mmCIF file of C-alpha atoms in Angstrom:
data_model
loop_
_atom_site.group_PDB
_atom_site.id
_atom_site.type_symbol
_atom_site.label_atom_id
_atom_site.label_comp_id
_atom_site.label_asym_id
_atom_site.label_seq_id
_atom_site.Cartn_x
_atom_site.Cartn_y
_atom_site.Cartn_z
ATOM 1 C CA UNK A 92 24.139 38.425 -25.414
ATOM 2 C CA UNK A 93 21.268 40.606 -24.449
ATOM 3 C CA UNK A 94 19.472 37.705 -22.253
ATOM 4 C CA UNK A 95 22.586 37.271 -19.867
ATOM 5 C CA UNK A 96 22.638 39.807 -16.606
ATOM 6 C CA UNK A 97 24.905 42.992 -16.390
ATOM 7 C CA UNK A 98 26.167 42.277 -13.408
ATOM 8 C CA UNK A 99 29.529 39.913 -13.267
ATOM 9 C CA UNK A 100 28.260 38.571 -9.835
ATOM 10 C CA UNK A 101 24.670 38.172 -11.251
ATOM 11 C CA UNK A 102 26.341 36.154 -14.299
ATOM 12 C CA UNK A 103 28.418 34.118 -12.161
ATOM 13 C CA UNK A 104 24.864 33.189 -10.182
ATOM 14 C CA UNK A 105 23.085 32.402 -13.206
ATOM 15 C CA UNK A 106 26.168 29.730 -14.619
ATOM 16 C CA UNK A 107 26.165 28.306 -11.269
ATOM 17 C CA UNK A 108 22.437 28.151 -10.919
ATOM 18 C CA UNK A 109 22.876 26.512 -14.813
ATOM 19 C CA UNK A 110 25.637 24.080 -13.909
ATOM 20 C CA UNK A 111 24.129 22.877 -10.738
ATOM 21 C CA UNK A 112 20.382 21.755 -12.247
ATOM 22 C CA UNK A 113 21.457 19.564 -14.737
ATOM 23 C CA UNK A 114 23.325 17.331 -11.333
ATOM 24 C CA UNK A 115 20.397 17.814 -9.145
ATOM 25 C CA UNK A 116 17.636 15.878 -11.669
ATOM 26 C CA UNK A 117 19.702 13.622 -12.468
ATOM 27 C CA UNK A 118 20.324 12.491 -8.559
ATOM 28 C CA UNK A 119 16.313 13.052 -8.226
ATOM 29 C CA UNK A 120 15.395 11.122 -11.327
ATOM 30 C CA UNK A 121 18.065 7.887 -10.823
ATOM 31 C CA UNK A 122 16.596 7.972 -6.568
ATOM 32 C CA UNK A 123 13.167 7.892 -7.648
ATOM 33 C CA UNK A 124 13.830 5.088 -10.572
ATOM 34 C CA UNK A 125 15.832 3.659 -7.518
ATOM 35 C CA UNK A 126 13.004 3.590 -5.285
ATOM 36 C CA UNK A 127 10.358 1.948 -7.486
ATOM 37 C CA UNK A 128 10.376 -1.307 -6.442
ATOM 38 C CA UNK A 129 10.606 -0.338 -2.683
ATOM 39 C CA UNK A 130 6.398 1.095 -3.420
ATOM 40 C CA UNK A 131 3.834 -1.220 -1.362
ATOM 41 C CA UNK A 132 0.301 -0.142 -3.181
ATOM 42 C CA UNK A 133 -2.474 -1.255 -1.427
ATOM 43 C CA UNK A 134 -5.669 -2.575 -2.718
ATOM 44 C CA UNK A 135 -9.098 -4.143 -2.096
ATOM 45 C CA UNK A 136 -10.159 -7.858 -3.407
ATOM 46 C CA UNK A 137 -11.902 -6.467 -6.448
ATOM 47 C CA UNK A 138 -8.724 -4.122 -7.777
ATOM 48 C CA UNK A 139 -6.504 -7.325 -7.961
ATOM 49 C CA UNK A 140 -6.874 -7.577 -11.347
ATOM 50 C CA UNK A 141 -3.799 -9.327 -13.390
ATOM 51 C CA UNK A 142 -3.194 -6.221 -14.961
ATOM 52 C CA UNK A 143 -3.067 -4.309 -11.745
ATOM 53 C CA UNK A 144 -1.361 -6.440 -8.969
ATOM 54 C CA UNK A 145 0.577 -9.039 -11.294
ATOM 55 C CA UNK A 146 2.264 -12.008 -9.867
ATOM 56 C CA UNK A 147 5.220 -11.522 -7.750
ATOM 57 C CA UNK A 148 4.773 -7.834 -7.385
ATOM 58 C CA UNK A 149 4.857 -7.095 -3.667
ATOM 59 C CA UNK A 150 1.198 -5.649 -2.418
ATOM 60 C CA UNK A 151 -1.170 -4.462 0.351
ATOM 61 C CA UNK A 152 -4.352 -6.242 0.254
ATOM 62 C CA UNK A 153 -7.013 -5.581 2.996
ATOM 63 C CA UNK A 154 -10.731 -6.438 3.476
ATOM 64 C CA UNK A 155 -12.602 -8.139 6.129
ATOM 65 C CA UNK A 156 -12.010 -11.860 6.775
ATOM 66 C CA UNK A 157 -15.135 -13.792 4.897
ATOM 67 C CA UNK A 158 -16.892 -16.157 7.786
ATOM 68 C CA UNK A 159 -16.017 -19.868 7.568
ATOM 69 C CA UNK A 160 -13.167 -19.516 5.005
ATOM 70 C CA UNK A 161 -10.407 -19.696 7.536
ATOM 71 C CA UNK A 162 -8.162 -23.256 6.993
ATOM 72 C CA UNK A 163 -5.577 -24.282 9.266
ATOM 73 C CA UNK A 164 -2.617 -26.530 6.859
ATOM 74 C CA UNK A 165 -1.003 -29.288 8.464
ATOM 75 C CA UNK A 166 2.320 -27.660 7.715
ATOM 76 C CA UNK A 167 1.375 -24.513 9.787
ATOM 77 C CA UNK A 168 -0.265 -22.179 7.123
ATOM 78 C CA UNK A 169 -3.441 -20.589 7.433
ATOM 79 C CA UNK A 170 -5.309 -19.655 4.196
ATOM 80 C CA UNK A 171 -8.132 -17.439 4.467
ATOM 81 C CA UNK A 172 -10.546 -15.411 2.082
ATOM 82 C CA UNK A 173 -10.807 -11.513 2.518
ATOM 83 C CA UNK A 174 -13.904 -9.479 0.880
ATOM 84 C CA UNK A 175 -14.665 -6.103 0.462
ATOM 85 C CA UNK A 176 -18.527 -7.170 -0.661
ATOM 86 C CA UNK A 177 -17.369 -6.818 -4.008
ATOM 87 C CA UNK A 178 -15.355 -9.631 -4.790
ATOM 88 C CA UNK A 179 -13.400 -12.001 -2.488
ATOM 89 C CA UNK A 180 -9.264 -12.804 -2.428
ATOM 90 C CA UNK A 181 -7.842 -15.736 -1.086
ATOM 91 C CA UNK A 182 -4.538 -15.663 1.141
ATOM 92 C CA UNK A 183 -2.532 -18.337 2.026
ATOM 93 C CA UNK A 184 -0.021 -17.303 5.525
ATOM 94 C CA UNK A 185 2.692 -19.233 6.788
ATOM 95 C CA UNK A 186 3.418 -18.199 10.615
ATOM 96 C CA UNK A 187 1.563 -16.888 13.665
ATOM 97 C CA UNK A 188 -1.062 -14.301 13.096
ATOM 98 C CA UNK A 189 -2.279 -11.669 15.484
ATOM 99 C CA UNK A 190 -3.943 -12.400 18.371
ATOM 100 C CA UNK A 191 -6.669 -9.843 17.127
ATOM 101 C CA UNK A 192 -7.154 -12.056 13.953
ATOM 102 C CA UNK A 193 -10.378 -13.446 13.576
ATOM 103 C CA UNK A 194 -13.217 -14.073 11.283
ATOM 104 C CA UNK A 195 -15.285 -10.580 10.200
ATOM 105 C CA UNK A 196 -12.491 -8.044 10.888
ATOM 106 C CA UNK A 197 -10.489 -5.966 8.685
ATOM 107 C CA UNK A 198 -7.012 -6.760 8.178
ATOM 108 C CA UNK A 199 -4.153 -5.588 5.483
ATOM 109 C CA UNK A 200 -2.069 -8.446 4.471
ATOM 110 C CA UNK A 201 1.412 -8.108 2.618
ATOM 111 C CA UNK A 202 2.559 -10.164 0.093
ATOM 112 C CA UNK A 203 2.058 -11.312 -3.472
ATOM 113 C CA UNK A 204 0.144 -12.952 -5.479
ATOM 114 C CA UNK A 205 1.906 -16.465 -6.949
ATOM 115 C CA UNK A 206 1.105 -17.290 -10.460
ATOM 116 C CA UNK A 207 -2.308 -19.553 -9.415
ATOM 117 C CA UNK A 208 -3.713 -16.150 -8.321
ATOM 118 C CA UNK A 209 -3.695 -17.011 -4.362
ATOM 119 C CA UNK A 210 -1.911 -14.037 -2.579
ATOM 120 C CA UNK A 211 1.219 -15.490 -0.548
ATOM 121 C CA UNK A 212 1.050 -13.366 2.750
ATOM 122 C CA UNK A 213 4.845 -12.196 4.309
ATOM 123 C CA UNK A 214 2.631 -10.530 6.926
ATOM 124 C CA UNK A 215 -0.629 -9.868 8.345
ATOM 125 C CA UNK A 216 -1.826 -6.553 10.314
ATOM 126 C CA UNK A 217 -5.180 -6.504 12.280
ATOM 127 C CA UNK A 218 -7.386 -4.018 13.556
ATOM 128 C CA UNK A 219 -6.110 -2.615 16.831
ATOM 129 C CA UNK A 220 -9.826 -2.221 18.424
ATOM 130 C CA UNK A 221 -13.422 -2.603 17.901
ATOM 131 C CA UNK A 222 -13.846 0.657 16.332
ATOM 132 C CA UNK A 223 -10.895 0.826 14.222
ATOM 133 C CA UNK A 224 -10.610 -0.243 10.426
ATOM 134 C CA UNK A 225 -8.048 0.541 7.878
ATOM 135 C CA UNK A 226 -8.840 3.756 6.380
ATOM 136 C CA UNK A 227 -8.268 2.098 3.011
ATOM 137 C CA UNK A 228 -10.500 -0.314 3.196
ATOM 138 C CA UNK A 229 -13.194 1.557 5.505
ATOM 139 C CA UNK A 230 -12.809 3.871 2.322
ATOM 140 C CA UNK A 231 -13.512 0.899 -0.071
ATOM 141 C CA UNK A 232 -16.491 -0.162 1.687
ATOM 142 C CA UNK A 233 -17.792 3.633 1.831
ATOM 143 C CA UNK A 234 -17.140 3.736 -2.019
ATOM 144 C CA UNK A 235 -19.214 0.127 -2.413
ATOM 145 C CA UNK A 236 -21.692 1.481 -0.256
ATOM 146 C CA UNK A 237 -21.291 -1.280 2.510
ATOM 147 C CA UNK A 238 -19.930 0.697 5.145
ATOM 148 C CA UNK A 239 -21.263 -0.044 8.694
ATOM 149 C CA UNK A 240 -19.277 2.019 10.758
ATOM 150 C CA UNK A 241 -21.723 4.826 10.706
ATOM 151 C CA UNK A 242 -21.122 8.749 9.174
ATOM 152 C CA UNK A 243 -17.482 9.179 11.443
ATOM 153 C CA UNK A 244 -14.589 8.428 9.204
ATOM 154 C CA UNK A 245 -12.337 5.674 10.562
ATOM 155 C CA UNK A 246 -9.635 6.999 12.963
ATOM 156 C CA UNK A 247 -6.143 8.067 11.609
ATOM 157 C CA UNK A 248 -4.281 7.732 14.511
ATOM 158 C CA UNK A 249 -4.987 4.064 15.617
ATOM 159 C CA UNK A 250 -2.524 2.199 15.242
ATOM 160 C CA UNK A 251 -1.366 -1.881 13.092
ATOM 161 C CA UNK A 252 -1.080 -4.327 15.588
ATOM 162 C CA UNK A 253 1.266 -7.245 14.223
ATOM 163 C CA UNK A 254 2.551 -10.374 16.127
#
């Protein structure tokens, strides 16, 4: 046994070293198979495809509030349409939204889409100030080329305002 170390202390290392791996992927593999229905992915209107963002799977999906398509239900829910100038997604939300919802401003909605295709909101975050966008979607809109906000990136440090 050529490949084994001289040493007794050095061998003793090495089957300790040997016996010890084996436990510590196993606890990182069954954590991270744990863990991967905890992920939140977050995409624009025109990567919700059915392959991508199927029904029931919980999301992030952000854009900017499409003029005229918000609808107050008589049972308290507000559905909305959200665009990234690609393609549009509509969102139906039961419950108060933020007082910094309105139409034309970014937002990141969580939730999932139900099996008609209309994304069922559990929350609703909106831009914290005027010059503030989610860098995802500010991102999205720079990839699309419809980014208005100029050559600064969007701020990192600005922060979800939720109600």
């Amino acid at each position: 046994m050529s490949w084994l170390p001289r040493s007794p202390k050095a061998r003793r290392r090495l089957w300790i070293v040997a016996a010890v791996t084996p436990v510590l992927l196993l606890a990182v593999g069954l954590s991270l198979w744990a863990m991967r229905d905890s992920v939140t992915f977050f995409y624009s209107p025109s990567e919700v495809t059915e392959e991508a963002a199927p029904a029931g799977r919980m999301i992030r999906l952000g854009g900017l509030v499409l003029p005229g398509s918000v609808e107050q239900g008589a049972d308290g829910s507000v559905a909305f349409s959200v665009t990234d100038n690609a393609a549009d997604a509509r969102i139906v939300f039961q419950g108060d939204l933020p007082d910094l919802f309105r139409e034309g401003q970014g937002i990141v909605a969580q939730g999932a889409f139900d099996e008609a295709r209309v994304f069922q909101a559990t929350q609703v975050l909106a831009k914290h100030d005027e010059t503030y966008m989610p860098r995802e979607v500010a991102d999205r809109l720079r990839e699309t080329g419809e980014w208005r906000g100029g050559d600064e990136p969007a701020p990192s440090n600005a922060a979800y305002v939720t109600e």
